[in-house]
C-alpha cells in the first residue's frame, strides 16, 4: 500500500516536470547514486532542522532571558549556507533548479535529453571554471575566525568548494544520463 502511494506521488511529480522524461541511472549505479543523494539530502535537512532550533533558541533567549544569545544569528547563517551547498547537486539531478519551462513539454524525448545535456554541460563548465577560485577563496579563511563562534572561516568558506564540486559531479551525471537517453532507441523512451 505504501509503495503504491509512493508510485502515485512519483507519477504526479513527473507529470509536473517535463524534464523527468529523461531516465535516470538504474541498477547498482542508480542505487549508489540514490544512496549518495539520500546522504546529502539528510545532511541538508539536518541543517534545516538545526536552523529552526537555532532561531527558536534565539527567540526564546530574547523573550525569556535577561540577555540574548549572540552566536545564534551567525550559526543560523552558516547552517543555511551549508544547507544550500549540500543540496545543490541533488536539486540539479532532480531538475528542481529554477528554470523557465515554457516549451519543455513540447519537446520530443530525445530533444529533452539533448536539452538536459546542454544545460548540464553549461552548469558543469561553469562549476569547473569556478572551482579553483572557490578553493582559493576558502583558503583565505585559514587565518580568520568568525566573530562570535570563533570558528575558522576556512570551514565556512569551504562551502563554496562543496557547492561547485557537487555541481560539477552532478552535471556530469546529468550529461551522461542525457547522452544515454539520446542514444537509446525511441521505443525505450517514454512519450511526452
PDB file of N, CA, C and O in Angstrom, residues 85-126:
ATOM      1  N   UNK A  85      24.542  24.414   0.045  1.00  0.00           N
ATOM      2  CA  UNK A  85      25.705  23.763  -0.577  1.00  0.00           C
ATOM      3  C   UNK A  85      25.520  22.253  -0.678  1.00  0.00           C
ATOM      4  O   UNK A  85      25.883  21.646  -1.692  1.00  0.00           O
ATOM      5  N   UNK A  86      24.949  21.647   0.344  1.00  0.00           N
ATOM      6  CA  UNK A  86      24.801  20.193   0.351  1.00  0.00           C
ATOM      7  C   UNK A  86      23.653  19.698  -0.530  1.00  0.00           C
ATOM      8  O   UNK A  86      23.652  18.553  -0.968  1.00  0.00           O
ATOM      9  N   UNK A  87      22.690  20.548  -0.790  1.00  0.00           N
ATOM     10  CA  UNK A  87      21.537  20.106  -1.574  1.00  0.00           C
ATOM     11  C   UNK A  87      21.608  20.500  -3.043  1.00  0.00           C
ATOM     12  O   UNK A  87      20.799  20.026  -3.844  1.00  0.00           O
ATOM     13  N   UNK A  88      22.566  21.307  -3.431  1.00  0.00           N
ATOM     14  CA  UNK A  88      22.588  21.850  -4.789  1.00  0.00           C
ATOM     15  C   UNK A  88      22.728  20.753  -5.854  1.00  0.00           C
ATOM     16  O   UNK A  88      22.096  20.824  -6.913  1.00  0.00           O
ATOM     17  N   UNK A  89      23.509  19.726  -5.600  1.00  0.00           N
ATOM     18  CA  UNK A  89      23.679  18.662  -6.584  1.00  0.00           C
ATOM     19  C   UNK A  89      22.414  17.846  -6.790  1.00  0.00           C
ATOM     20  O   UNK A  89      22.034  17.535  -7.916  1.00  0.00           O
ATOM     21  N   UNK A  90      21.750  17.506  -5.696  1.00  0.00           N
ATOM     22  CA  UNK A  90      20.522  16.720  -5.788  1.00  0.00           C
ATOM     23  C   UNK A  90      19.430  17.538  -6.471  1.00  0.00           C
ATOM     24  O   UNK A  90      18.639  17.011  -7.255  1.00  0.00           O
ATOM     25  N   UNK A  91      19.401  18.823  -6.197  1.00  0.00           N
ATOM     26  CA  UNK A  91      18.424  19.709  -6.844  1.00  0.00           C
ATOM     27  C   UNK A  91      18.647  19.704  -8.355  1.00  0.00           C
ATOM     28  O   UNK A  91      17.688  19.604  -9.130  1.00  0.00           O
ATOM     29  N   UNK A  92      19.893  19.758  -8.766  1.00  0.00           N
ATOM     30  CA  UNK A  92      20.199  19.705 -10.201  1.00  0.00           C
ATOM     31  C   UNK A  92      19.798  18.352 -10.787  1.00  0.00           C
ATOM     32  O   UNK A  92      19.187  18.291 -11.857  1.00  0.00           O
ATOM     33  N   UNK A  93      20.095  17.284 -10.092  1.00  0.00           N
ATOM     34  CA  UNK A  93      19.783  15.930 -10.596  1.00  0.00           C
ATOM     35  C   UNK A  93      18.286  15.715 -10.737  1.00  0.00           C
ATOM     36  O   UNK A  93      17.822  15.055 -11.651  1.00  0.00           O
ATOM     37  N   UNK A  94      17.503  16.280  -9.827  1.00  0.00           N
ATOM     38  CA  UNK A  94      16.058  16.092  -9.861  1.00  0.00           C
ATOM     39  C   UNK A  94      15.355  17.179 -10.689  1.00  0.00           C
ATOM     40  O   UNK A  94      14.134  17.251 -10.680  1.00  0.00           O
ATOM     41  N   UNK A  95      16.111  17.999 -11.376  1.00  0.00           N
ATOM     42  CA  UNK A  95      15.567  19.088 -12.204  1.00  0.00           C
ATOM     43  C   UNK A  95      14.665  20.018 -11.394  1.00  0.00           C
ATOM     44  O   UNK A  95      13.631  20.464 -11.870  1.00  0.00           O
ATOM     45  N   UNK A  96      15.058  20.306 -10.178  1.00  0.00           N
ATOM     46  CA  UNK A  96      14.282  21.186  -9.310  1.00  0.00           C
ATOM     47  C   UNK A  96      14.896  22.582  -9.221  1.00  0.00           C
ATOM     48  O   UNK A  96      14.457  23.395  -8.438  1.00  0.00           O
ATOM     49  N   UNK A  97      15.940  22.813 -10.012  1.00  0.00           N
ATOM     50  CA  UNK A  97      16.524  24.144 -10.019  1.00  0.00           C
ATOM     51  C   UNK A  97      15.607  25.115 -10.753  1.00  0.00           C
ATOM     52  O   UNK A  97      14.725  24.718 -11.499  1.00  0.00           O
ATOM     53  N   UNK A  98      15.835  26.369 -10.525  1.00  0.00           N
ATOM     54  CA  UNK A  98      14.984  27.393 -11.135  1.00  0.00           C
ATOM     55  C   UNK A  98      15.200  27.385 -12.644  1.00  0.00           C
ATOM     56  O   UNK A  98      16.325  27.455 -13.127  1.00  0.00           O
ATOM     57  N   UNK A  99      14.119  27.270 -13.383  1.00  0.00           N
ATOM     58  CA  UNK A  99      14.197  27.291 -14.839  1.00  0.00           C
ATOM     59  C   UNK A  99      12.871  27.790 -15.401  1.00  0.00           C
ATOM     60  O   UNK A  99      11.854  27.758 -14.731  1.00  0.00           O
ATOM     61  N   UNK A 100      12.947  28.248 -16.621  1.00  0.00           N
ATOM     62  CA  UNK A 100      11.743  28.690 -17.318  1.00  0.00           C
ATOM     63  C   UNK A 100      11.271  27.521 -18.169  1.00  0.00           C
ATOM     64  O   UNK A 100      11.989  27.056 -19.044  1.00  0.00           O
ATOM     65  N   UNK A 101      10.080  27.034 -17.902  1.00  0.00           N
ATOM     66  CA  UNK A 101       9.569  25.863 -18.602  1.00  0.00           C
ATOM     67  C   UNK A 101       8.422  26.255 -19.528  1.00  0.00           C
ATOM     68  O   UNK A 101       7.287  25.859 -19.331  1.00  0.00           O
ATOM     69  N   UNK A 102       8.737  27.020 -20.523  1.00  0.00           N
ATOM     70  CA  UNK A 102       7.709  27.446 -21.466  1.00  0.00           C
ATOM     71  C   UNK A 102       7.504  26.433 -22.581  1.00  0.00           C
ATOM     72  O   UNK A 102       6.412  26.298 -23.102  1.00  0.00           O
ATOM     73  N   UNK A 103       8.566  25.730 -22.922  1.00  0.00           N
ATOM     74  CA  UNK A 103       8.486  24.882 -24.109  1.00  0.00           C
ATOM     75  C   UNK A 103       8.935  23.446 -23.861  1.00  0.00           C
ATOM     76  O   UNK A 103       8.858  22.626 -24.767  1.00  0.00           O
ATOM     77  N   UNK A 104       9.393  23.105 -22.672  1.00  0.00           N
ATOM     78  CA  UNK A 104       9.926  21.763 -22.421  1.00  0.00           C
ATOM     79  C   UNK A 104       8.915  20.665 -22.720  1.00  0.00           C
ATOM     80  O   UNK A 104       9.272  19.617 -23.246  1.00  0.00           O
ATOM     81  N   UNK A 105       7.674  20.882 -22.383  1.00  0.00           N
ATOM     82  CA  UNK A 105       6.654  19.848 -22.593  1.00  0.00           C
ATOM     83  C   UNK A 105       6.369  19.612 -24.077  1.00  0.00           C
ATOM     84  O   UNK A 105       5.788  18.603 -24.447  1.00  0.00           O
ATOM     85  N   UNK A 106       6.761  20.536 -24.937  1.00  0.00           N
ATOM     86  CA  UNK A 106       6.541  20.380 -26.376  1.00  0.00           C
ATOM     87  C   UNK A 106       7.654  19.572 -27.053  1.00  0.00           C
ATOM     88  O   UNK A 106       7.500  19.167 -28.212  1.00  0.00           O
ATOM     89  N   UNK A 107       8.757  19.353 -26.357  1.00  0.00           N
ATOM     90  CA  UNK A 107       9.903  18.690 -26.958  1.00  0.00           C
ATOM     91  C   UNK A 107       9.731  17.173 -26.963  1.00  0.00           C
ATOM     92  O   UNK A 107       9.167  16.595 -26.043  1.00  0.00           O
ATOM     93  N   UNK A 108      10.252  16.551 -27.999  1.00  0.00           N
ATOM     94  CA  UNK A 108      10.292  15.088 -28.070  1.00  0.00           C
ATOM     95  C   UNK A 108      11.289  14.588 -27.019  1.00  0.00           C
ATOM     96  O   UNK A 108      12.171  15.329 -26.592  1.00  0.00           O
ATOM     97  N   UNK A 109      11.178  13.322 -26.597  1.00  0.00           N
ATOM     98  CA  UNK A 109      12.067  12.803 -25.558  1.00  0.00           C
ATOM     99  C   UNK A 109      13.559  12.934 -25.878  1.00  0.00           C
ATOM    100  O   UNK A 109      14.348  13.270 -25.006  1.00  0.00           O
ATOM    101  N   UNK A 110      13.934  12.686 -27.126  1.00  0.00           N
ATOM    102  CA  UNK A 110      15.359  12.832 -27.490  1.00  0.00           C
ATOM    103  C   UNK A 110      15.813  14.290 -27.377  1.00  0.00           C
ATOM    104  O   UNK A 110      16.930  14.559 -26.967  1.00  0.00           O
ATOM    105  N   UNK A 111      14.955  15.212 -27.745  1.00  0.00           N
ATOM    106  CA  UNK A 111      15.305  16.632 -27.654  1.00  0.00           C
ATOM    107  C   UNK A 111      15.361  17.058 -26.186  1.00  0.00           C
ATOM    108  O   UNK A 111      16.219  17.857 -25.806  1.00  0.00           O
ATOM    109  N   UNK A 112      14.491  16.511 -25.351  1.00  0.00           N
ATOM    110  CA  UNK A 112      14.566  16.792 -23.917  1.00  0.00           C
ATOM    111  C   UNK A 112      15.893  16.288 -23.357  1.00  0.00           C
ATOM    112  O   UNK A 112      16.522  16.967 -22.536  1.00  0.00           O
ATOM    113  N   UNK A 113      16.317  15.114 -23.800  1.00  0.00           N
ATOM    114  CA  UNK A 113      17.601  14.577 -23.352  1.00  0.00           C
ATOM    115  C   UNK A 113      18.754  15.464 -23.824  1.00  0.00           C
ATOM    116  O   UNK A 113      19.685  15.750 -23.062  1.00  0.00           O
ATOM    117  N   UNK A 114      18.683  15.924 -25.080  1.00  0.00           N
ATOM    118  CA  UNK A 114      19.723  16.820 -25.599  1.00  0.00           C
ATOM    119  C   UNK A 114      19.726  18.138 -24.837  1.00  0.00           C
ATOM    120  O   UNK A 114      20.794  18.700 -24.547  1.00  0.00           O
ATOM    121  N   UNK A 115      18.542  18.632 -24.500  1.00  0.00           N
ATOM    122  CA  UNK A 115      18.437  19.870 -23.737  1.00  0.00           C
ATOM    123  C   UNK A 115      19.054  19.689 -22.350  1.00  0.00           C
ATOM    124  O   UNK A 115      19.763  20.568 -21.860  1.00  0.00           O
ATOM    125  N   UNK A 116      18.818  18.528 -21.736  1.00  0.00           N
ATOM    126  CA  UNK A 116      19.417  18.251 -20.432  1.00  0.00           C
ATOM    127  C   UNK A 116      20.940  18.213 -20.541  1.00  0.00           C
ATOM    128  O   UNK A 116      21.646  18.748 -19.687  1.00  0.00           O
ATOM    129  N   UNK A 117      21.457  17.592 -21.604  1.00  0.00           N
ATOM    130  CA  UNK A 117      22.907  17.546 -21.815  1.00  0.00           C
ATOM    131  C   UNK A 117      23.460  18.956 -21.943  1.00  0.00           C
ATOM    132  O   UNK A 117      24.487  19.300 -21.332  1.00  0.00           O
ATOM    133  N   UNK A 118      22.787  19.796 -22.702  1.00  0.00           N
ATOM    134  CA  UNK A 118      23.242  21.175 -22.900  1.00  0.00           C
ATOM    135  C   UNK A 118      23.267  21.945 -21.580  1.00  0.00           C
ATOM    136  O   UNK A 118      24.275  22.569 -21.229  1.00  0.00           O
ATOM    137  N   UNK A 119      22.174  21.882 -20.825  1.00  0.00           N
ATOM    138  CA  UNK A 119      22.088  22.609 -19.556  1.00  0.00           C
ATOM    139  C   UNK A 119      23.134  22.095 -18.571  1.00  0.00           C
ATOM    140  O   UNK A 119      23.845  22.875 -17.933  1.00  0.00           O
ATOM    141  N   UNK A 120      23.240  20.772 -18.455  1.00  0.00           N
ATOM    142  CA  UNK A 120      24.205  20.193 -17.521  1.00  0.00           C
ATOM    143  C   UNK A 120      25.640  20.495 -17.950  1.00  0.00           C
ATOM    144  O   UNK A 120      26.511  20.727 -17.105  1.00  0.00           O
ATOM    145  N   UNK A 121      25.901  20.501 -19.240  1.00  0.00           N
ATOM    146  CA  UNK A 121      27.239  20.822 -19.723  1.00  0.00           C
ATOM    147  C   UNK A 121      27.599  22.274 -19.398  1.00  0.00           C
ATOM    148  O   UNK A 121      28.731  22.561 -18.975  1.00  0.00           O
ATOM    149  N   UNK A 122      26.656  23.183 -19.585  1.00  0.00           N
ATOM    150  CA  UNK A 122      26.921  24.589 -19.259  1.00  0.00           C
ATOM    151  C   UNK A 122      27.156  24.781 -17.759  1.00  0.00           C
ATOM    152  O   UNK A 122      28.081  25.494 -17.349  1.00  0.00           O
ATOM    153  N   UNK A 123      26.330  24.141 -16.949  1.00  0.00           N
ATOM    154  CA  UNK A 123      26.500  24.239 -15.495  1.00  0.00           C
ATOM    155  C   UNK A 123      27.825  23.599 -15.076  1.00  0.00           C
ATOM    156  O   UNK A 123      28.565  24.140 -14.252  1.00  0.00           O
ATOM    157  N   UNK A 124      28.130  22.442 -15.653  1.00  0.00           N
ATOM    158  CA  UNK A 124      29.386  21.766 -15.337  1.00  0.00           C
ATOM    159  C   UNK A 124      30.601  22.571 -15.756  1.00  0.00           C
ATOM    160  O   UNK A 124      31.593  22.644 -15.016  1.00  0.00           O
ATOM    161  N   UNK A 125      30.540  23.195 -16.921  1.00  0.00           N
ATOM    162  CA  UNK A 125      31.642  24.046 -17.376  1.00  0.00           C
ATOM    163  C   UNK A 125      31.840  25.225 -16.435  1.00  0.00           C
ATOM    164  O   UNK A 125      32.965  25.549 -16.042  1.00  0.00           O
ATOM    165  N   UNK A 126      30.740  25.851 -16.043  1.00  0.00           N
ATOM    166  CA  UNK A 126      30.822  26.965 -15.099  1.00  0.00           C
ATOM    167  C   UNK A 126      31.427  26.506 -13.768  1.00  0.00           C
ATOM    168  O   UNK A 126      32.330  27.158 -13.224  1.00  0.00           O
TER     169      UNK A 126
END
